[in-house]
Coordinates of C-alpha atoms in Angstrom, one line a residue:
M437 CA -26.8 -18.2 43.5
N438 CA -22.7 -18.5 42.6
L439 CA -22.1 -19.6 39.2
I440 CA -19.3 -21.9 38.6
V441 CA -16.9 -22.3 35.7
I442 CA -16.3 -25.2 34.3
N443 CA -14.7 -24.2 31.1
Y444 CA -11.1 -23.1 31.1
S445 CA -9.3 -20.7 28.6
I446 CA -5.8 -19.3 29.2
D447 CA -4.5 -16.8 26.7
I448 CA -1.7 -18.5 24.8
G449 CA 1.1 -15.5 25.2
L450 CA 0.8 -16.2 28.8
R451 CA 1.9 -19.9 28.2
E452 CA 5.5 -18.7 27.0
L453 CA 5.9 -16.6 30.3
F454 CA 4.4 -19.5 32.3
N455 CA 5.3 -22.9 32.7
K456 CA 2.5 -24.7 30.9
R457 CA 2.1 -27.7 33.4
A458 CA 1.7 -24.7 36.1
A459 CA -0.6 -22.5 34.3
L460 CA -2.7 -25.8 33.5
I461 CA -3.1 -26.6 37.1
F462 CA -3.2 -23.3 38.3
T463 CA -6.3 -23.3 36.2
L464 CA -8.0 -26.0 37.0
F465 CA -7.9 -25.7 41.0
F466 CA -9.0 -22.0 41.0
V467 CA -11.8 -22.6 38.3
S468 CA -14.4 -22.8 40.5
Q469 CA -13.4 -19.3 42.3
V470 CA -13.4 -17.6 39.3
A471 CA -16.2 -15.0 39.1
V472 CA -17.9 -14.6 35.9
A473 CA -18.6 -11.2 34.5
Q474 CA -22.4 -11.3 33.8
S475 CA -23.9 -10.0 31.1
S476 CA -27.3 -8.4 30.7
V477 CA -28.1 -9.9 26.8
V478 CA -27.3 -13.2 28.2
D479 CA -29.3 -12.9 31.6
S480 CA -32.2 -11.7 29.3
I481 CA -32.1 -14.4 27.0
W482 CA -32.1 -17.1 29.7
Q483 CA -34.8 -15.6 31.6
S484 CA -36.9 -15.7 28.7
M485 CA -36.4 -19.5 28.4
P486 CA -39.6 -21.2 28.4
T487 CA -39.2 -24.0 31.1
S488 CA -40.8 -27.1 29.2
G489 CA -40.8 -28.0 25.2
T490 CA -38.4 -29.5 22.9
P491 CA -35.4 -29.4 22.7
S492 CA -34.7 -29.0 26.3
L493 CA -34.1 -26.0 28.0
V494 CA -30.2 -25.6 27.7
E495 CA -30.2 -26.8 24.1
R496 CA -32.7 -24.3 23.1
F497 CA -30.9 -21.2 24.9
F498 CA -27.3 -22.6 23.0
L499 CA -29.6 -22.3 19.7
D500 CA -30.7 -19.1 20.7
I501 CA -27.1 -17.5 21.9
Q502 CA -25.4 -18.8 18.3
K503 CA -28.3 -16.8 16.3
I504 CA -26.8 -13.6 18.0
Q505 CA -23.5 -14.8 18.1
K506 CA -21.4 -12.0 16.1
Q507 CA -23.0 -9.5 18.5
L508 CA -21.4 -11.1 21.4
K509 CA -17.9 -10.3 23.4
N510 CA -16.0 -13.4 24.0
S511 CA -17.1 -12.5 28.1
D512 CA -20.4 -12.8 26.8
I513 CA -20.0 -16.3 25.3
T514 CA -18.1 -17.7 28.6
Y515 CA -20.9 -16.2 31.0
A516 CA -23.4 -18.4 28.4
V517 CA -21.8 -21.6 28.3
T518 CA -21.2 -21.1 32.1
I519 CA -24.9 -20.6 32.6
G520 CA -26.3 -23.7 30.5
M521 CA -23.8 -25.7 31.5
N522 CA -24.5 -25.8 35.3
N523 CA -28.1 -26.1 34.6
A524 CA -27.1 -29.0 32.3
H525 CA -25.2 -30.6 35.0
N526 CA -28.2 -30.6 37.3
E527 CA -30.5 -32.9 35.2
Q528 CA -27.5 -35.4 35.6
N529 CA -28.5 -37.2 32.3
A530 CA -26.0 -38.1 29.6
K531 CA -27.8 -37.7 26.5
Y532 CA -28.6 -34.3 27.8
L533 CA -25.2 -33.2 28.7
S534 CA -23.6 -34.9 25.6
A535 CA -26.0 -32.8 23.4
C536 CA -25.0 -29.5 25.3
Y537 CA -21.3 -29.8 25.5
E538 CA -21.7 -30.3 21.8
L539 CA -23.7 -27.1 21.6
A540 CA -21.1 -25.3 23.8
G541 CA -18.3 -26.8 21.7
D542 CA -20.2 -24.7 18.7
L543 CA -20.3 -21.8 20.1
Y544 CA -16.4 -21.8 21.0
D545 CA -15.5 -23.2 17.5
A546 CA -17.6 -20.2 15.9
N547 CA -15.1 -17.6 17.7
P548 CA -11.5 -18.1 16.2
S549 CA -9.8 -16.7 19.4
M550 CA -12.1 -19.4 21.5
Q551 CA -11.4 -22.6 19.9
L552 CA -9.1 -24.0 21.9
N553 CA -11.8 -24.5 24.4
A554 CA -14.0 -25.8 21.7
L555 CA -12.1 -28.9 21.7
F556 CA -13.1 -29.4 25.5
H557 CA -16.3 -29.6 25.4
Y558 CA -16.6 -31.7 22.1
N559 CA -14.3 -34.1 24.5
R560 CA -16.7 -34.1 26.6
A561 CA -19.6 -34.3 24.4
I562 CA -17.7 -37.4 23.2
E563 CA -17.2 -39.0 26.6
Y564 CA -21.1 -38.8 27.2
A565 CA -21.8 -39.9 23.9
K566 CA -19.4 -43.2 24.6
E567 CA -21.4 -43.7 27.5
R568 CA -25.0 -43.7 25.9
K569 CA -22.8 -45.8 23.0
D570 CA -24.1 -43.4 20.9
I571 CA -22.6 -43.9 17.7
D572 CA -23.9 -41.4 15.8
Q573 CA -23.3 -38.7 17.8
Q574 CA -19.8 -39.7 18.3
V575 CA -18.8 -39.5 14.7
D576 CA -20.9 -36.0 14.6
V577 CA -18.7 -34.7 17.2
S578 CA -15.1 -36.3 15.9
L579 CA -16.2 -34.8 13.0
K580 CA -16.4 -31.4 14.3
M581 CA -13.3 -31.8 15.9
A582 CA -11.2 -33.2 13.1
W583 CA -12.3 -29.5 11.0
L584 CA -11.4 -27.8 14.1
Y585 CA -7.9 -29.3 14.0
A586 CA -7.4 -28.5 10.6
K587 CA -8.8 -24.9 10.9
L588 CA -5.8 -24.7 13.7
H589 CA -3.0 -26.0 11.3
L590 CA -3.0 -29.7 12.5
P591 CA -3.3 -31.6 9.5
E592 CA -2.2 -34.8 11.3
K593 CA -4.6 -34.6 14.2
A594 CA -7.6 -34.2 11.7
Y595 CA -6.9 -36.9 9.5
L596 CA -6.4 -39.4 12.4
L597 CA -10.0 -38.3 13.9
A598 CA -11.6 -38.6 10.6
R599 CA -9.9 -41.9 9.7
K600 CA -11.2 -43.1 13.3
A601 CA -15.1 -41.4 11.8
E602 CA -15.0 -43.6 8.6
N603 CA -13.9 -46.8 10.4
S604 CA -16.9 -46.3 12.6
C605 CA -19.5 -45.8 9.2
T606 CA -17.8 -49.4 7.7
D607 CA -17.9 -51.2 10.6
Q608 CA -20.9 -53.2 10.1
K609 CA -21.5 -53.4 13.9
T610 CA -21.8 -49.9 14.2
A611 CA -22.5 -48.7 10.5
H612 CA -26.0 -49.5 11.1
Q613 CA -26.5 -47.4 14.0
I614 CA -25.6 -44.1 12.1
P615 CA -28.8 -42.4 9.7
H616 CA -27.8 -40.4 6.9
I617 CA -24.4 -41.7 6.8
S618 CA -23.7 -40.3 3.2
N619 CA -23.5 -36.9 5.0
Y620 CA -20.7 -38.1 7.3
L621 CA -18.7 -39.9 4.6
R622 CA -18.7 -36.7 2.4
R623 CA -17.5 -34.8 6.1
I624 CA -15.0 -37.4 6.1
G625 CA -13.9 -36.8 2.2
D626 CA -13.6 -33.1 3.1
C627 CA -11.3 -33.8 6.7
Y628 CA -9.2 -35.9 4.2
I629 CA -8.8 -33.0 1.6
S630 CA -8.0 -30.7 4.7
S631 CA -5.2 -33.4 6.0
G632 CA -3.6 -33.6 2.3
K633 CA -4.9 -36.4 1.9
R634 CA -7.3 -35.9 -1.5
P635 CA -7.3 -39.7 -2.8
E636 CA -8.7 -40.9 0.4
G637 CA -11.1 -38.0 -0.3
N638 CA -12.4 -39.2 -3.5
A639 CA -12.6 -42.5 -2.1
C640 CA -15.2 -41.0 0.5
F641 CA -17.0 -39.3 -2.0
Q642 CA -17.4 -42.1 -3.9
R643 CA -18.6 -44.2 -1.0
A644 CA -21.1 -41.8 0.0
L645 CA -22.6 -41.8 -3.4
K646 CA -22.9 -45.3 -3.4
T647 CA -24.5 -45.8 0.0
G648 CA -26.7 -43.1 -1.3
L649 CA -28.0 -42.2 2.2
F650 CA -28.1 -38.2 2.5
S651 CA -30.5 -36.7 4.7
D652 CA -31.5 -34.1 1.5
T653 CA -30.6 -33.4 -1.9
L654 CA -28.6 -30.4 -0.8
E655 CA -25.9 -33.0 0.9
K656 CA -25.6 -35.0 -2.3
I657 CA -25.0 -31.7 -4.4
Y658 CA -22.6 -30.7 -1.8
N659 CA -20.7 -34.4 -2.4
Y660 CA -20.7 -33.8 -6.0
N661 CA -19.4 -30.6 -6.0
N662 CA -16.2 -31.3 -3.7
W663 CA -15.5 -34.4 -5.6
G664 CA -15.1 -32.6 -8.4
V665 CA -13.3 -29.9 -6.9
N666 CA -11.2 -32.1 -5.5
L667 CA -10.6 -34.2 -8.6
M668 CA -9.7 -30.6 -10.3
H669 CA -6.7 -30.2 -7.5
L670 CA -5.5 -33.9 -8.9
N671 CA -5.4 -32.7 -12.5
R672 CA -8.1 -35.0 -13.3
E673 CA -9.8 -32.5 -15.3
E674 CA -12.5 -34.9 -17.7
E675 CA -13.4 -36.6 -14.2
A676 CA -13.9 -33.3 -12.5
I677 CA -16.3 -32.4 -15.6
R678 CA -18.1 -35.3 -15.5
I679 CA -19.0 -35.4 -12.0
F680 CA -19.6 -31.8 -11.7
E681 CA -22.2 -32.6 -14.9
K682 CA -23.6 -34.6 -12.4
G683 CA -24.0 -32.5 -9.7
I684 CA -25.8 -29.5 -11.8
A685 CA -28.4 -32.5 -13.1
L686 CA -29.1 -32.9 -9.9
A687 CA -29.6 -29.0 -8.6
Q688 CA -31.6 -27.9 -12.3
R689 CA -34.2 -31.0 -11.7
N690 CA -34.4 -29.2 -7.7
K691 CA -34.5 -25.4 -9.0
I692 CA -31.3 -25.1 -6.7
E693 CA -29.9 -22.6 -9.1
V694 CA -26.7 -21.5 -7.2
W695 CA -25.7 -24.7 -7.2
V696 CA -26.1 -25.1 -10.9
G697 CA -23.9 -21.7 -11.4
I698 CA -21.1 -22.7 -8.5
M699 CA -20.6 -25.9 -10.5
K700 CA -21.1 -24.3 -13.8
G701 CA -18.0 -21.9 -12.5
N702 CA -15.9 -25.0 -11.8
Q703 CA -16.2 -26.2 -14.8
G704 CA -15.4 -22.8 -16.5
W705 CA -12.5 -22.8 -14.4
I706 CA -11.5 -26.4 -16.2
Y707 CA -12.2 -25.0 -19.6
S708 CA -10.0 -21.6 -18.9
N709 CA -6.8 -23.9 -18.2
Q710 CA -7.2 -25.3 -21.3
G711 CA -7.7 -22.5 -23.3
Q712 CA -11.6 -22.8 -24.4
L713 CA -11.8 -19.1 -23.3
E714 CA -15.5 -18.6 -24.8
H715 CA -16.8 -21.5 -23.2
A716 CA -15.7 -21.1 -20.0
N717 CA -16.9 -17.4 -20.1
T718 CA -20.3 -18.6 -20.4
L719 CA -20.4 -20.7 -17.8
V720 CA -18.5 -18.6 -15.2
M721 CA -20.6 -15.8 -16.2
H722 CA -24.1 -17.9 -15.0
D723 CA -21.9 -18.6 -12.0
L724 CA -21.5 -15.0 -11.1
K725 CA -25.2 -14.0 -11.7
A726 CA -26.2 -16.8 -9.8
S727 CA -24.3 -16.1 -6.9
E728 CA -25.1 -12.4 -7.2
T729 CA -29.2 -13.3 -7.0
Y730 CA -28.9 -15.7 -4.2
G731 CA -26.5 -13.2 -2.0
D732 CA -23.1 -15.4 -2.0
F733 CA -20.8 -12.5 -2.9
D734 CA -17.9 -14.0 -1.9
N735 CA -18.4 -16.9 -4.7
A736 CA -19.4 -14.1 -6.9
S737 CA -16.1 -12.0 -6.4
R738 CA -14.5 -15.2 -7.5
A739 CA -16.1 -15.5 -10.7
A740 CA -16.0 -12.3 -11.2
Q741 CA -12.3 -12.6 -11.0
L742 CA -12.1 -15.5 -13.1
L743 CA -13.9 -13.7 -15.8
G744 CA -10.8 -11.1 -15.4
K745 CA -8.3 -13.6 -15.8
I746 CA -10.3 -14.7 -19.1
A747 CA -10.3 -11.4 -20.3
I748 CA -6.7 -11.5 -20.0
L749 CA -5.8 -14.5 -21.8
Q750 CA -8.3 -12.8 -24.4
K751 CA -6.4 -9.8 -24.6
N752 CA -9.6 -7.5 -23.9
A753 CA -7.9 -5.2 -21.9
P754 CA -11.2 -3.2 -20.8
K755 CA -13.5 -6.3 -20.2
A756 CA -10.1 -7.2 -17.8
Y757 CA -10.5 -4.1 -16.0
Y758 CA -13.9 -4.2 -15.1
F759 CA -14.4 -7.9 -14.0
L760 CA -11.2 -7.3 -11.6
E761 CA -12.6 -4.3 -10.2
Y762 CA -16.0 -5.5 -10.1
A763 CA -14.7 -8.5 -7.9
K764 CA -13.2 -6.1 -5.1
K765 CA -16.6 -4.1 -5.1
L766 CA -18.3 -7.8 -4.6
S767 CA -15.6 -8.6 -1.9
P768 CA -13.3 -6.3 -1.2
P769 CA -10.6 -8.3 1.0
I770 CA -9.9 -10.2 -2.3
Q771 CA -7.9 -7.2 -3.1
Y772 CA -5.0 -8.5 -0.6
E773 CA -4.8 -12.1 -2.4
T774 CA -2.0 -13.2 -4.1
S775 CA -3.9 -14.7 -7.3
Y776 CA -5.7 -11.5 -7.5
V777 CA -2.5 -8.8 -6.9
R778 CA -1.2 -11.2 -9.7
L779 CA -3.9 -10.8 -12.5
W780 CA -3.2 -7.0 -11.5
S781 CA 0.3 -7.6 -12.8
E782 CA -0.9 -9.6 -15.9
Y783 CA -3.2 -6.9 -16.9
Y784 CA -0.9 -4.1 -16.6
A785 CA 1.7 -5.8 -18.6
L786 CA -1.3 -6.7 -21.5
T787 CA -1.6 -2.7 -21.7
Q788 CA 1.9 -2.2 -21.6
Q789 CA 2.6 -0.1 -18.3
W790 CA 5.6 -1.7 -17.1
E791 CA 6.1 0.2 -13.9
Q792 CA 2.7 -0.7 -12.5
A793 CA 3.2 -4.4 -14.1
Y794 CA 6.4 -4.7 -12.0
S795 CA 4.7 -3.0 -8.6
Y796 CA 2.2 -5.2 -8.4
S797 CA 4.5 -8.4 -9.3
K798 CA 6.2 -7.4 -6.4
Q799 CA 3.2 -6.8 -4.3
A800 CA 2.1 -10.0 -4.8
E801 CA 5.5 -11.6 -3.7
V802 CA 5.4 -10.2 -0.2
L803 CA 2.1 -11.3 -0.1
L804 CA 3.1 -14.6 -0.8
D805 CA 6.1 -14.8 1.7
S806 CA 5.5 -12.3 4.3
A807 CA 6.2 -11.8 8.1
I808 CA 2.3 -13.2 8.1
A809 CA 3.1 -16.5 6.5
L810 CA 6.3 -16.7 8.9
K811 CA 3.7 -16.0 11.9
N812 CA 1.2 -18.4 11.3
N813 CA 4.1 -21.1 11.0
K814 CA 5.4 -20.1 14.4
E815 CA 1.6 -20.0 15.7
R816 CA 1.5 -23.5 13.9
H817 CA 3.7 -25.3 15.9
R818 CA 3.1 -23.7 18.8
L819 CA -0.6 -24.6 18.8
D820 CA 0.3 -28.4 17.5
N821 CA 2.7 -27.9 21.6
L822 CA 0.1 -27.0 23.4
I823 CA -3.0 -29.2 22.0
D824 CA -0.7 -32.1 22.3
F825 CA -0.2 -30.8 26.6
L826 CA -4.0 -30.4 26.7
E827 CA -4.6 -34.0 25.5
E828 CA -2.2 -35.4 28.0
E829 CA -4.0 -34.0 30.7
S830 CA -7.5 -34.5 29.8
E831 CA -7.7 -37.1 32.9
A832 CA -7.3 -34.9 35.4
Q833 CA -9.7 -32.2 33.6
L834 CA -12.6 -34.3 34.1
Q835 CA -11.4 -35.4 37.8
V836 CA -11.2 -31.8 38.4
E837 CA -14.4 -30.8 36.5
Q838 CA -16.1 -33.8 38.7
A839 CA -14.8 -32.5 42.0
V840 CA -16.0 -28.6 41.5
F841 CA -19.6 -30.3 40.5
G842 CA -19.3 -32.3 43.6
Q843 CA -18.4 -29.3 45.6
R844 CA -21.2 -27.9 44.5
Q845 CA -23.8 -30.8 45.4
E846 CA -22.4 -30.4 49.0
Q847 CA -22.9 -26.8 48.9
D848 CA -26.4 -27.3 48.0
R849 CA -27.3 -30.3 50.6
S850 CA -25.1 -27.9 53.2
M851 CA -28.0 -25.0 52.3
L852 CA -30.8 -27.7 52.3
V853 CA -30.0 -29.0 55.9
L854 CA -29.8 -25.2 57.5
I855 CA -33.3 -24.5 56.0
V856 CA -34.7 -27.3 57.4
F857 CA -33.0 -26.5 60.7
V858 CA -34.6 -23.3 60.7
L859 CA -37.7 -24.1 59.7
V860 CA -37.7 -26.5 62.6
L861 CA -37.0 -23.8 64.9
G862 CA -39.7 -21.7 63.7
T863 CA -42.0 -24.6 64.2
G864 CA -40.7 -25.3 67.7
N865 CA -41.3 -21.4 68.4

């Protein structure tokens, strides 16, 4: 059976060479003719799927693809989504389709080079959720889109979606339809922060705790931690310490040591800024040990970097050197971050190695004002224009998709008529 490609993806670079509208129309109206390169890995997973059980066949297929996604190429992901969504549409079930479109969006969202495809699939999931009046899924997918917009450096779009989700969570007509509403309020707060709306984020974290409808203890701990971090960035340090204390107490009662460490590390950061270096050192050391124990090496690297900073403030050069090197060992990419390079400049200044101190200081400036940052700004504007265009054409996308599947159904009917005709001829002979 021929597979119909229902997703579209045009390389962003090509959009600069062709008129945007012409490019999209070309993609939409010729998409049914595109041949998808097959993938033996994807085929083997699909063929091994049991035909019965919960969740549904395509949902389980997408969940299995997620488990090995890092091993797959972009073409494998596209092929998997094509197989899955073609089979999902055969069911003609809005609940089934909305779940499958959301999972397909998750697959694309996890791959930075394919995130624009995720927007299309998330939009379709929301459309089917609206058809079913499923407020819970509408809020869930809207927040996934908001977070994706934030990752694409489009904070205003992220903010608008988060605001819409918050309205659903606070409207008495819809709020009762949303289980674990505190989870969503916490996620909305995170989206507000990524949009630069920190005060609104605080209000959501506070409302989430007041509502108290978290799905589990970890969600409540996330809420305490993210609220505390947001207060830190607003220079409301004493409030942040109190919020972290509540989160630490909850994590300790439930023996979730990695989060005890993380929140103690956050408190240590505050105390280091206040000059309480010994107290800060004790707290951050707890964070380092807990993060290493539970395999969170990125956070462990941050803790080691902070311990290096504390050692510099204490004028303990050997200790500073040890922890700065250890931070790089735990997570090598940290060596390209401005804050880390600046600490090396401070270390060499402490040891009066002025040439090295100057060299690292200049490196930090280069990292801060590099051509990469300028390129990202240009990309940000280009993505903004592109996504505006895609949103304007969303109705056309839906119409073409419906036409594609209608064409497929017509082909299936024609094939059925042909088979019946052949059978009748055979019987007549």
